[in-house]
Short mmCIF file of N, CA and C in Angstrom, two decimals:
data_model
loop_
_atom_site.label_atom_id
_atom_site.label_comp_id
_atom_site.label_asym_id
_atom_site.label_seq_id
_atom_site.Cartn_x
_atom_site.Cartn_y
_atom_site.Cartn_z
N UNK R 867 11.59 -6.49 -24.61
CA UNK R 867 10.01 -6.27 -24.27
C UNK R 867 9.64 -6.87 -23.01
N UNK R 868 8.58 -6.13 -22.22
CA UNK R 868 8.72 -6.94 -20.92
C UNK R 868 7.52 -6.97 -20.39
N UNK R 869 7.14 -8.26 -21.73
CA UNK R 869 5.55 -8.87 -21.81
C UNK R 869 5.82 -10.06 -21.34
N UNK R 870 4.83 -10.57 -21.15
CA UNK R 870 4.47 -12.35 -20.80
C UNK R 870 5.62 -13.07 -21.40
N UNK R 871 6.50 -13.88 -20.42
CA UNK R 871 7.27 -14.92 -20.33
C UNK R 871 7.03 -16.17 -19.78
N UNK R 872 7.07 -16.81 -19.96
CA UNK R 872 6.69 -18.45 -19.50
C UNK R 872 8.17 -19.31 -19.65
N UNK R 873 8.98 -20.13 -18.59
CA UNK R 873 9.96 -20.52 -18.84
C UNK R 873 9.78 -22.25 -18.50
N UNK R 874 9.63 -22.90 -19.17
CA UNK R 874 9.22 -24.57 -19.07
C UNK R 874 10.49 -25.58 -19.67
N UNK R 875 10.81 -25.72 -18.26
CA UNK R 875 12.60 -26.53 -18.56
C UNK R 875 11.77 -27.91 -18.69
N UNK R 876 13.66 -28.78 -19.39
CA UNK R 876 12.68 -30.38 -19.72
C UNK R 876 14.45 -30.09 -19.48
N UNK R 877 14.95 -31.80 -20.14
CA UNK R 877 16.10 -32.74 -19.60
C UNK R 877 17.02 -31.85 -20.02
N UNK R 878 17.08 -31.84 -21.25
CA UNK R 878 18.38 -30.90 -22.25
C UNK R 878 17.79 -29.93 -22.78
N UNK R 879 16.98 -29.37 -22.49
CA UNK R 879 16.66 -28.06 -23.15
C UNK R 879 15.65 -27.24 -22.34
N UNK R 880 15.33 -25.76 -22.27
CA UNK R 880 14.31 -25.04 -21.83
C UNK R 880 13.73 -24.55 -23.04
N UNK R 881 11.95 -24.45 -22.67
CA UNK R 881 11.45 -23.93 -23.87
C UNK R 881 10.97 -22.61 -23.01
N UNK R 882 11.28 -21.12 -23.85
CA UNK R 882 10.68 -20.33 -23.09
C UNK R 882 9.17 -19.92 -24.41
N UNK R 883 8.40 -18.98 -23.62
CA UNK R 883 6.92 -18.76 -24.33
C UNK R 883 6.87 -17.20 -24.00
N UNK R 884 6.90 -16.31 -25.18
CA UNK R 884 6.18 -15.30 -24.86
C UNK R 884 5.16 -15.38 -25.83
N UNK R 885 4.83 -14.09 -24.56
CA UNK R 885 3.04 -13.52 -25.08
C UNK R 885 3.11 -12.95 -26.09
N UNK R 886 3.99 -11.62 -26.62
CA UNK R 886 4.04 -11.04 -27.58
C UNK R 886 4.22 -12.47 -28.90
N UNK R 887 3.29 -11.67 -29.82
CA UNK R 887 3.28 -12.37 -31.06
C UNK R 887 3.66 -13.99 -31.01
N UNK R 888 2.82 -14.37 -30.27
CA UNK R 888 2.95 -16.37 -29.22
C UNK R 888 4.82 -16.42 -29.57
N UNK R 889 5.59 -15.78 -29.48
CA UNK R 889 7.16 -16.56 -29.96
C UNK R 889 7.29 -18.32 -29.20
N UNK R 890 7.86 -18.66 -29.45
CA UNK R 890 8.51 -19.61 -28.96
C UNK R 890 10.18 -19.73 -28.90
N UNK R 891 10.88 -20.41 -28.30
CA UNK R 891 12.34 -20.04 -28.22
C UNK R 891 12.97 -21.47 -27.30
N UNK R 892 14.17 -22.29 -28.50
CA UNK R 892 14.22 -23.02 -27.68
C UNK R 892 15.61 -22.84 -27.31
N UNK R 893 16.13 -23.37 -25.79
CA UNK R 893 17.30 -22.99 -25.37
C UNK R 893 18.11 -24.98 -25.08
N UNK R 894 18.70 -24.83 -25.78
CA UNK R 894 19.57 -25.99 -25.96
C UNK R 894 20.82 -26.35 -24.19
N UNK R 895 20.50 -27.40 -23.50
CA UNK R 895 21.12 -27.16 -22.60
C UNK R 895 22.51 -27.91 -22.92
N UNK R 896 23.90 -27.24 -22.28
CA UNK R 896 25.55 -28.29 -21.91
C UNK R 896 24.93 -28.58 -23.40
N UNK R 897 25.15 -27.56 -24.28
CA UNK R 897 25.53 -28.23 -25.82
C UNK R 897 26.62 -27.32 -26.65
N UNK R 898 26.65 -27.15 -27.68
CA UNK R 898 27.45 -26.50 -28.58
C UNK R 898 26.54 -25.65 -29.67
N UNK R 899 26.93 -24.73 -29.99
CA UNK R 899 26.17 -24.27 -31.33
C UNK R 899 26.55 -25.69 -32.12
N UNK R 900 26.20 -25.62 -33.57
CA UNK R 900 26.06 -26.11 -34.59
C UNK R 900 27.29 -26.04 -35.33
N UNK R 901 28.35 -26.46 -36.03
CA UNK R 901 29.80 -25.84 -36.94
C UNK R 901 28.95 -25.21 -37.81
N UNK R 902 28.05 -25.70 -38.75
CA UNK R 902 27.57 -24.91 -40.17
C UNK R 902 25.89 -24.86 -39.48
N UNK R 903 25.93 -23.41 -38.64
CA UNK R 903 24.96 -23.08 -38.19
C UNK R 903 23.99 -22.35 -39.40
N UNK R 904 22.64 -22.58 -39.41
CA UNK R 904 21.89 -21.85 -40.75
C UNK R 904 20.94 -20.84 -39.85
N UNK R 905 21.05 -19.19 -39.83
CA UNK R 905 20.33 -18.64 -39.17
C UNK R 905 19.14 -18.27 -39.29
N UNK R 906 18.22 -18.14 -38.30
CA UNK R 906 17.19 -18.09 -38.05
C UNK R 906 16.55 -16.86 -37.38
N UNK R 907 15.42 -16.84 -37.11
CA UNK R 907 14.84 -15.52 -36.33
C UNK R 907 15.34 -15.57 -35.44
N UNK R 908 15.41 -16.52 -34.50
CA UNK R 908 15.66 -16.34 -32.86
C UNK R 908 17.13 -17.03 -33.18
N UNK R 909 18.11 -17.50 -33.75
CA UNK R 909 19.07 -17.51 -33.79
C UNK R 909 19.17 -19.23 -32.64
N UNK R 910 20.43 -19.22 -33.03
CA UNK R 910 20.74 -20.38 -31.83
C UNK R 910 21.21 -20.42 -30.35
N UNK R 911 20.80 -20.76 -29.71
CA UNK R 911 20.67 -20.57 -28.22
C UNK R 911 21.15 -21.94 -27.50
N UNK R 912 22.06 -22.11 -26.96
CA UNK R 912 22.93 -22.76 -25.90
C UNK R 912 22.98 -21.99 -24.24
N UNK R 913 22.21 -23.15 -23.37
CA UNK R 913 22.41 -22.41 -22.43
C UNK R 913 23.64 -23.67 -21.08
N UNK R 914 24.01 -22.85 -20.30
CA UNK R 914 24.34 -23.48 -19.30
C UNK R 914 23.71 -22.82 -17.78
N UNK R 915 24.32 -23.46 -16.69
CA UNK R 915 23.80 -23.07 -15.17
C UNK R 915 24.92 -22.77 -14.72
N UNK R 916 24.84 -21.63 -13.99
CA UNK R 916 26.25 -20.81 -13.04
C UNK R 916 25.86 -20.48 -11.55
N UNK R 917 25.55 -21.58 -11.19
CA UNK R 917 25.65 -21.52 -9.98
C UNK R 917 23.94 -21.54 -9.96
N UNK R 918 22.91 -20.35 -9.26
CA UNK R 918 21.68 -20.30 -9.67
C UNK R 918 21.30 -19.64 -10.86
N UNK R 919 22.19 -19.13 -11.71
CA UNK R 919 21.96 -18.14 -12.92
C UNK R 919 21.92 -19.01 -14.17
N UNK R 920 20.91 -18.65 -14.90
CA UNK R 920 20.82 -19.34 -16.62
C UNK R 920 21.70 -18.59 -17.26
N UNK R 921 22.57 -19.22 -18.29
CA UNK R 921 23.39 -18.56 -19.03
C UNK R 921 23.38 -19.15 -20.30
N UNK R 922 22.88 -18.27 -21.02
CA UNK R 922 22.12 -18.32 -22.50
C UNK R 922 23.10 -17.60 -23.64
N UNK R 923 23.89 -18.41 -24.65
CA UNK R 923 24.40 -17.71 -25.51
C UNK R 923 23.51 -17.76 -26.72
N UNK R 924 23.67 -17.09 -27.28
CA UNK R 924 22.74 -16.78 -29.03
C UNK R 924 23.65 -16.27 -30.23
N UNK R 925 24.03 -16.96 -31.24
CA UNK R 925 24.54 -16.72 -32.60
C UNK R 925 23.29 -17.09 -33.73
N UNK R 926 23.34 -16.35 -35.06
CA UNK R 926 22.63 -16.95 -36.01
C UNK R 926 21.57 -16.55 -36.07
N UNK R 927 21.45 -14.89 -35.44
CA UNK R 927 20.07 -14.56 -35.52
C UNK R 927 19.80 -13.99 -37.25
N UNK R 928 19.24 -14.61 -37.88
CA UNK R 928 19.10 -14.04 -39.19
C UNK R 928 18.78 -12.61 -39.51
N UNK R 929 19.56 -11.98 -40.12
CA UNK R 929 18.88 -10.53 -40.26
C UNK R 929 17.84 -10.04 -41.54
N UNK R 930 16.65 -9.50 -41.78
CA UNK R 930 15.73 -9.41 -41.90
C UNK R 930 15.19 -7.90 -41.94
N UNK R 931 14.37 -7.43 -42.71
CA UNK R 931 14.43 -5.85 -43.40
C UNK R 931 13.70 -4.96 -42.24
N UNK R 932 13.32 -5.77 -41.20
CA UNK R 932 12.59 -5.24 -40.10
C UNK R 932 13.35 -5.55 -38.27
N UNK R 933 14.35 -6.53 -38.63
CA UNK R 933 14.73 -7.32 -37.63
C UNK R 933 15.44 -6.36 -37.09
N UNK R 934 15.46 -5.87 -35.82
CA UNK R 934 16.03 -4.88 -34.70
C UNK R 934 16.86 -5.48 -33.77
N UNK R 935 18.13 -4.96 -32.99
CA UNK R 935 18.23 -5.13 -32.24
C UNK R 935 18.23 -4.62 -30.61
N UNK R 936 17.20 -3.06 -30.84
CA UNK R 936 17.42 -2.26 -29.71
C UNK R 936 16.15 -1.25 -30.19
N UNK R 937 15.42 -0.57 -29.53
CA UNK R 937 14.28 0.07 -29.73
C UNK R 937 14.33 1.44 -30.24
N UNK R 938 15.88 1.74 -30.27
CA UNK R 938 16.28 2.39 -31.70
C UNK R 938 16.09 2.21 -33.25
N UNK R 939 16.37 0.91 -33.79
CA UNK R 939 16.17 0.34 -34.85
C UNK R 939 17.35 -0.18 -35.60
N UNK R 940 18.23 -0.49 -34.33
CA UNK R 940 19.75 -0.76 -34.90
C UNK R 940 18.80 -2.31 -35.48
N UNK R 941 19.81 -2.37 -36.59
CA UNK R 941 19.37 -3.68 -37.55
C UNK R 941 20.52 -4.67 -36.73
N UNK R 942 20.02 -5.46 -37.04
CA UNK R 942 20.42 -6.88 -37.43
C UNK R 942 21.52 -7.66 -37.85
N UNK R 943 22.77 -7.60 -37.74
CA UNK R 943 23.65 -8.41 -38.48
C UNK R 943 24.35 -9.55 -38.30
N UNK R 944 24.55 -10.30 -39.17
CA UNK R 944 25.27 -11.40 -39.07
C UNK R 944 26.26 -12.01 -37.73
N UNK R 945 26.97 -11.05 -37.61
CA UNK R 945 27.89 -10.82 -36.47
C UNK R 945 27.50 -10.89 -34.88
N UNK R 946 25.98 -10.53 -34.50
CA UNK R 946 25.06 -10.18 -33.48
C UNK R 946 25.69 -11.51 -32.64
N UNK R 947 25.85 -11.39 -31.28
CA UNK R 947 26.19 -12.25 -30.53
C UNK R 947 25.90 -11.37 -28.92
N UNK R 948 24.02 -12.60 -28.63
CA UNK R 948 23.62 -12.00 -27.65
C UNK R 948 24.07 -13.07 -26.26
N UNK R 949 24.27 -12.89 -24.82
CA UNK R 949 24.51 -13.56 -23.64
C UNK R 949 23.48 -13.20 -22.46
N UNK R 950 22.76 -13.93 -22.45
CA UNK R 950 21.81 -13.68 -21.22
C UNK R 950 21.78 -14.35 -20.12
N UNK R 951 21.56 -13.79 -18.99
CA UNK R 951 21.84 -14.04 -17.59
C UNK R 951 20.45 -14.09 -16.91
N UNK R 952 19.46 -15.30 -16.78
CA UNK R 952 18.39 -15.57 -16.08
C UNK R 952 18.64 -15.51 -14.53
N UNK R 953 18.18 -15.23 -13.66
CA UNK R 953 18.37 -15.33 -12.70
C UNK R 953 16.85 -14.79 -11.35
N UNK R 954 16.58 -15.67 -10.30
CA UNK R 954 15.39 -15.22 -9.78
C UNK R 954 16.32 -14.10 -8.59
N UNK R 955 15.68 -13.12 -8.48
CA UNK R 955 15.22 -12.23 -7.09
C UNK R 955 14.28 -11.79 -6.07
N UNK R 956 14.12 -11.46 -4.98
CA UNK R 956 13.32 -11.27 -4.17
C UNK R 956 12.17 -10.27 -4.91
N UNK R 957 11.33 -10.59 -4.50
CA UNK R 957 9.90 -9.83 -4.64
C UNK R 957 10.12 -7.95 -4.42
N UNK R 958 10.40 -7.95 -3.62
CA UNK R 958 10.88 -6.13 -3.10
C UNK R 958 11.50 -5.43 -3.69
N UNK R 959 12.82 -5.80 -4.07
CA UNK R 959 13.82 -5.71 -5.27
C UNK R 959 13.56 -5.37 -6.73
N UNK R 960 12.77 -6.49 -6.84
CA UNK R 960 11.93 -6.50 -8.44
C UNK R 960 10.98 -5.68 -8.73
N UNK R 961 10.23 -5.68 -7.35
CA UNK R 961 9.61 -4.26 -7.38
C UNK R 961 10.02 -2.34 -7.86
N UNK R 962 11.13 -2.86 -7.35
CA UNK R 962 11.65 -1.52 -7.28
C UNK R 962 12.38 -1.14 -8.62
N UNK R 963 12.72 -1.89 -9.13
CA UNK R 963 12.92 -1.95 -10.48
C UNK R 963 12.40 -1.80 -11.61
N UNK R 964 11.51 -2.39 -11.33
CA UNK R 964 10.74 -1.91 -12.17
C UNK R 964 9.60 -0.76 -12.35
N UNK R 965 9.29 0.15 -10.94
CA UNK R 965 9.15 1.32 -10.77
C UNK R 965 10.12 2.24 -11.32
N UNK R 966 11.47 1.76 -11.29
CA UNK R 966 12.60 2.78 -11.81
C UNK R 966 12.51 2.98 -13.11
N UNK R 967 12.51 1.52 -13.53
CA UNK R 967 12.32 1.52 -15.28
C UNK R 967 10.72 2.44 -16.19
N UNK R 968 9.44 1.97 -14.85
CA UNK R 968 8.43 2.94 -15.55
C UNK R 968 8.59 4.37 -15.43
N UNK R 969 9.58 4.83 -14.26
CA UNK R 969 9.66 6.24 -14.04
C UNK R 969 10.42 6.89 -15.25
N UNK R 970 11.44 6.30 -15.82
CA UNK R 970 12.70 6.53 -16.92
C UNK R 970 12.26 6.34 -17.72
N UNK R 971 11.13 5.51 -18.43
CA UNK R 971 10.83 4.57 -19.78
C UNK R 971 9.30 4.49 -20.12
N UNK R 972 8.62 4.70 -19.13
CA UNK R 972 7.37 4.94 -19.55
C UNK R 972 6.74 3.15 -18.61
N UNK R 973 5.37 3.17 -18.68
CA UNK R 973 4.60 2.27 -18.34
C UNK R 973 4.74 0.42 -18.87
N UNK R 974 5.05 -0.26 -18.08
CA UNK R 974 5.67 -1.37 -18.65
C UNK R 974 4.03 -2.48 -19.00
N UNK R 975 3.93 -2.45 -20.32
CA UNK R 975 2.59 -3.30 -20.89
C UNK R 975 1.92 -2.38 -21.30
N UNK R 976 2.20 -1.07 -21.09
CA UNK R 976 0.97 -0.07 -21.62
C UNK R 976 0.26 0.81 -20.45
N UNK R 977 -0.91 0.82 -20.60
CA UNK R 977 -2.01 1.88 -20.18
C UNK R 977 -1.94 1.31 -18.54
N UNK R 978 -2.12 1.82 -17.21
CA UNK R 978 -2.69 1.28 -16.55
C UNK R 978 -3.77 0.26 -16.44
N UNK R 979 -3.30 -0.85 -15.63
CA UNK R 979 -4.71 -1.77 -15.75
C UNK R 979 -4.58 -3.12 -16.70
N UNK R 980 -3.48 -2.32 -17.97
CA UNK R 980 -3.04 -3.67 -19.01
C UNK R 980 -2.37 -4.87 -18.60
N UNK R 981 -1.91 -5.09 -17.63
CA UNK R 981 -0.97 -6.11 -17.23
C UNK R 981 -1.04 -5.72 -15.42
N UNK R 982 -1.64 -6.58 -14.99
CA UNK R 982 -2.00 -6.91 -13.04
C UNK R 982 -0.96 -7.34 -12.55
N UNK R 983 0.02 -6.73 -12.51
CA UNK R 983 0.76 -7.73 -11.70
C UNK R 983 0.81 -7.79 -10.63
N UNK R 984 1.23 -8.98 -9.92
CA UNK R 984 1.04 -9.56 -8.25
C UNK R 984 1.42 -8.47 -7.28
N UNK R 985 1.12 -7.76 -6.42
CA UNK R 985 1.80 -6.85 -5.98
C UNK R 985 1.98 -7.96 -4.78
N UNK R 986 2.03 -8.80 -4.42
CA UNK R 986 2.48 -9.65 -3.01
C UNK R 986 4.77 -9.95 -3.63
N UNK R 987 4.93 -9.00 -2.85
CA UNK R 987 6.61 -8.87 -2.86
C UNK R 987 7.50 -10.25 -2.39
N UNK R 988 6.05 -11.02 -1.40
CA UNK R 988 6.95 -12.50 -1.19
C UNK R 988 7.54 -12.95 -2.25
N UNK R 989 6.46 -13.15 -3.39
CA UNK R 989 7.17 -13.87 -4.37
C UNK R 989 8.25 -13.15 -5.09
N UNK R 990 8.98 -14.53 -5.89
CA UNK R 990 10.34 -13.74 -6.84
C UNK R 990 10.25 -13.27 -7.68
N UNK R 991 11.00 -12.23 -8.36
CA UNK R 991 11.13 -12.08 -10.05
C UNK R 991 11.61 -12.63 -10.33
N UNK R 992 12.16 -11.92 -12.01
CA UNK R 992 13.18 -12.91 -12.98
C UNK R 992 13.34 -11.65 -13.08
N UNK R 993 15.11 -11.48 -13.00
CA UNK R 993 16.05 -10.38 -13.47
C UNK R 993 16.81 -11.24 -15.04
N UNK R 994 16.85 -10.46 -15.84
CA UNK R 994 17.91 -10.75 -17.35
C UNK R 994 18.58 -9.61 -17.24
N UNK R 995 19.51 -9.99 -17.05
CA UNK R 995 20.84 -9.36 -17.72
C UNK R 995 22.04 -9.48 -19.18
N UNK R 996 21.42 -8.40 -20.12
CA UNK R 996 21.61 -8.55 -21.60
C UNK R 996 22.76 -7.70 -21.77
N UNK R 997 23.83 -9.27 -22.72
CA UNK R 997 25.19 -8.61 -23.00
C UNK R 997 24.80 -8.77 -24.17
N UNK R 998 25.19 -7.30 -25.15
CA UNK R 998 25.03 -7.51 -26.56
C UNK R 998 26.54 -6.91 -27.41
N UNK R 999 26.65 -8.05 -28.54
CA UNK R 999 28.07 -7.55 -29.10
C UNK R 999 27.80 -7.41 -30.58
N UNK R 1000 28.00 -6.95 -31.52
CA UNK R 1000 28.22 -6.63 -33.11
C UNK R 1000 29.13 -5.74 -33.12
N UNK R 1001 30.57 -6.32 -33.53
CA UNK R 1001 31.33 -4.84 -33.89
C UNK R 1001 31.35 -4.23 -35.43
N UNK R 1002 30.40 -4.90 -36.13
CA UNK R 1002 29.81 -4.57 -37.00
C UNK R 1002 29.02 -3.00 -37.20
N UNK R 1003 28.29 -3.22 -35.38
CA UNK R 1003 26.86 -1.82 -35.39
C UNK R 1003 27.60 -1.28 -34.59
N UNK R 1004 28.16 -1.37 -33.38
CA UNK R 1004 28.55 -0.93 -32.15
C UNK R 1004 29.84 -1.18 -31.99
N UNK R 1005 30.51 0.00 -30.99
CA UNK R 1005 31.95 0.17 -30.91
C UNK R 1005 32.15 -0.45 -29.82
N UNK R 1006 31.36 -1.36 -28.79
CA UNK R 1006 31.66 -2.01 -27.95
C UNK R 1006 30.55 -2.80 -27.37
N UNK R 1007 30.53 -3.48 -26.64
CA UNK R 1007 29.24 -4.42 -26.52
C UNK R 1007 28.21 -3.31 -25.36
N UNK R 1008 27.62 -3.86 -25.55
CA UNK R 1008 26.53 -2.93 -24.58
C UNK R 1008 25.51 -3.81 -23.37
N UNK R 1009 25.17 -3.72 -22.23
CA UNK R 1009 24.40 -4.05 -21.24
C UNK R 1009 23.09 -3.69 -20.69
N UNK R 1010 21.79 -4.33 -20.96
CA UNK R 1010 20.98 -4.29 -20.30
C UNK R 1010 20.23 -4.64 -19.46
N UNK R 1011 19.26 -4.42 -18.88
CA UNK R 1011 18.70 -5.09 -17.61
C UNK R 1011 17.13 -5.25 -18.18
N UNK R 1012 16.62 -6.93 -17.18
CA UNK R 1012 14.75 -6.50 -17.85
C UNK R 1012 14.25 -7.01 -16.55
N UNK R 1013 13.39 -6.86 -16.21
CA UNK R 1013 12.77 -7.42 -14.62
C UNK R 1013 11.33 -7.69 -14.83
N UNK R 1014 11.36 -8.72 -14.53
CA UNK R 1014 9.57 -9.93 -14.80
C UNK R 1014 9.27 -10.00 -12.92
N UNK R 1015 8.24 -9.66 -12.95
CA UNK R 1015 7.48 -9.93 -11.82
C UNK R 1015 5.92 -11.16 -12.31
N UNK R 1016 5.42 -11.40 -11.34
CA UNK R 1016 4.00 -12.53 -11.41
C UNK R 1016 3.26 -11.11 -12.35
N UNK R 1017 2.68 -12.05 -13.24
CA UNK R 1017 1.02 -11.24 -13.70
C UNK R 1017 -0.11 -12.16 -13.19
N UNK R 1018 -1.23 -11.40 -12.36
CA UNK R 1018 -2.57 -12.25 -12.25
C UNK R 1018 -3.53 -12.74 -13.20
N UNK R 1019 -3.31 -12.03 -13.96
CA UNK R 1019 -4.20 -12.39 -15.35
C UNK R 1019 -3.44 -13.41 -16.04
N UNK R 1020 -4.83 -13.97 -16.60
CA UNK R 1020 -4.27 -15.50 -17.51
C UNK R 1020 -4.14 -14.94 -18.56
N UNK R 1021 -3.04 -15.54 -19.05
CA UNK R 1021 -2.19 -15.52 -20.34
C UNK R 1021 -3.41 -15.90 -21.58
N UNK R 1022 -3.56 -14.98 -22.30
CA UNK R 1022 -4.43 -14.56 -22.94
C UNK R 1022 -4.12 -15.42 -24.67
N UNK R 1023 -4.65 -16.07 -25.42
CA UNK R 1023 -4.25 -15.90 -26.84
C UNK R 1023 -4.37 -14.96 -27.76
N UNK R 1024 -3.40 -14.27 -28.35
CA UNK R 1024 -3.65 -13.30 -30.24
C UNK R 1024 -4.38 -13.86 -30.69
N UNK R 1025 -5.32 -12.98 -31.08
CA UNK R 1025 -6.06 -13.37 -32.07
C UNK R 1025 -5.85 -12.18 -33.26
N UNK R 1026 -5.50 -12.85 -34.96
CA UNK R 1026 -5.07 -12.19 -35.67
C UNK R 1026 -6.24 -12.28 -36.75
N UNK R 1027 -5.98 -11.32 -37.91
CA UNK R 1027 -7.13 -11.66 -39.33
C UNK R 1027 -7.06 -13.48 -39.62
N UNK R 1028 -6.23 -14.12 -39.41
CA UNK R 1028 -5.81 -15.30 -40.20
C UNK R 1028 -6.87 -16.18 -39.10
N UNK R 1029 -6.90 -15.93 -38.08
CA UNK R 1029 -7.87 -16.73 -37.24
C UNK R 1029 -8.86 -15.43 -36.29
N UNK R 1030 -10.18 -15.10 -36.92
CA UNK R 1030 -10.77 -14.18 -36.23
C UNK R 1030 -11.75 -15.07 -35.06
N UNK R 1031 -11.06 -16.06 -34.58
CA UNK R 1031 -12.62 -15.96 -33.45
C UNK R 1031 -12.13 -16.07 -32.20
N UNK R 1032 -12.48 -14.96 -31.04
CA UNK R 1032 -11.81 -14.85 -29.74
C UNK R 1032 -12.16 -16.21 -28.86
N UNK R 1033 -11.25 -16.87 -28.54
CA UNK R 1033 -11.18 -18.62 -28.25
C UNK R 1033 -11.60 -17.66 -26.48
N UNK R 1034 -10.60 -16.85 -26.04
CA UNK R 1034 -10.40 -16.40 -24.70
C UNK R 1034 -12.21 -16.05 -24.29
N UNK R 1035 -12.81 -15.34 -24.75
CA UNK R 1035 -14.29 -14.89 -25.10
C UNK R 1035 -15.14 -15.67 -26.01
N UNK R 1036 -14.68 -16.37 -26.46
CA UNK R 1036 -16.06 -17.59 -26.96
C UNK R 1036 -16.90 -16.46 -27.70
N UNK R 1037 -16.70 -15.89 -28.77
CA UNK R 1037 -17.51 -14.83 -29.74
C UNK R 1037 -16.15 -14.58 -30.80
N UNK R 1038 -17.48 -14.35 -32.21
CA UNK R 1038 -15.94 -13.62 -33.30
C UNK R 1038 -15.16 -12.00 -32.08
N UNK R 1039 -13.99 -12.42 -33.30
CA UNK R 1039 -12.97 -11.07 -32.77
C UNK R 1039 -13.31 -10.07 -33.43
N UNK R 1040 -13.20 -8.47 -32.40
CA UNK R 1040 -13.55 -7.61 -33.38
C UNK R 1040 -12.52 -7.15 -33.64
N UNK R 1041 -12.37 -7.35 -35.76
CA UNK R 1041 -11.82 -6.91 -36.16
C UNK R 1041 -11.86 -5.68 -37.03
N UNK R 1042 -11.40 -4.66 -37.44
CA UNK R 1042 -11.53 -3.15 -37.88
C UNK R 1042 -11.57 -3.73 -39.39
N UNK R 1043 -12.58 -2.64 -40.37
CA UNK R 1043 -12.68 -3.05 -41.24
C UNK R 1043 -12.58 -1.81 -41.79
N UNK R 1044 -12.43 -1.50 -43.47
CA UNK R 1044 -12.40 -0.36 -44.27
C UNK R 1044 -14.08 -0.25 -44.67
N UNK R 1045 -14.46 0.78 -45.14
CA UNK R 1045 -15.32 1.05 -45.21
C UNK R 1045 -15.70 1.18 -46.99
N UNK R 1046 -14.76 0.91 -47.79
CA UNK R 1046 -14.36 0.88 -48.76
C UNK R 1046 -12.89 0.26 -48.93
N UNK R 1047 -12.50 -0.67 -49.91
CA UNK R 1047 -11.22 -0.76 -49.98
C UNK R 1047 -10.42 0.09 -50.69
N UNK R 1048 -9.27 0.14 -49.74
CA UNK R 1048 -8.24 1.11 -50.45
C UNK R 1048 -7.27 0.64 -51.84
N UNK R 1049 -7.54 -0.07 -52.26
CA UNK R 1049 -6.55 -0.77 -54.06
C UNK R 1049 -7.75 -0.86 -54.78
#
């Protein structure tokens, strides 16, 4: 999904924050996957630098009833192996990549105005090449690309029914309610 992403580096790891569902992911740098890996929703990610490219290797993604690896609903299996290659690219090619994607797949981030991308093409973009291997689901590995550009809007807090206060607007969140219970 091409939604908000923030990357926070530290000495021995990188933390990735995603705006969708407030997900957090940790990539351990210059490390190996544990011998007795316990599968988890995000799996185990280890990374290293190859020049100006961050290479992230992920295994151990836990299969779940609705977990899928692609937009067509292919399920996650224990054999899943994902390699991501993150690198900065110039702003104009990043803009062109997103325009090509939107023409082919639809608008990034939903309706016009949902994501206010910074029009300044002198700012770098982030391109991620993702390679997926899973011999139990695919006859061969496949690769996809995602390109991010800077967003001009603030990183918003998502509100769900468990916390019905919209801290960004400093008011109760508007949560739909049924006229009568359906059970």
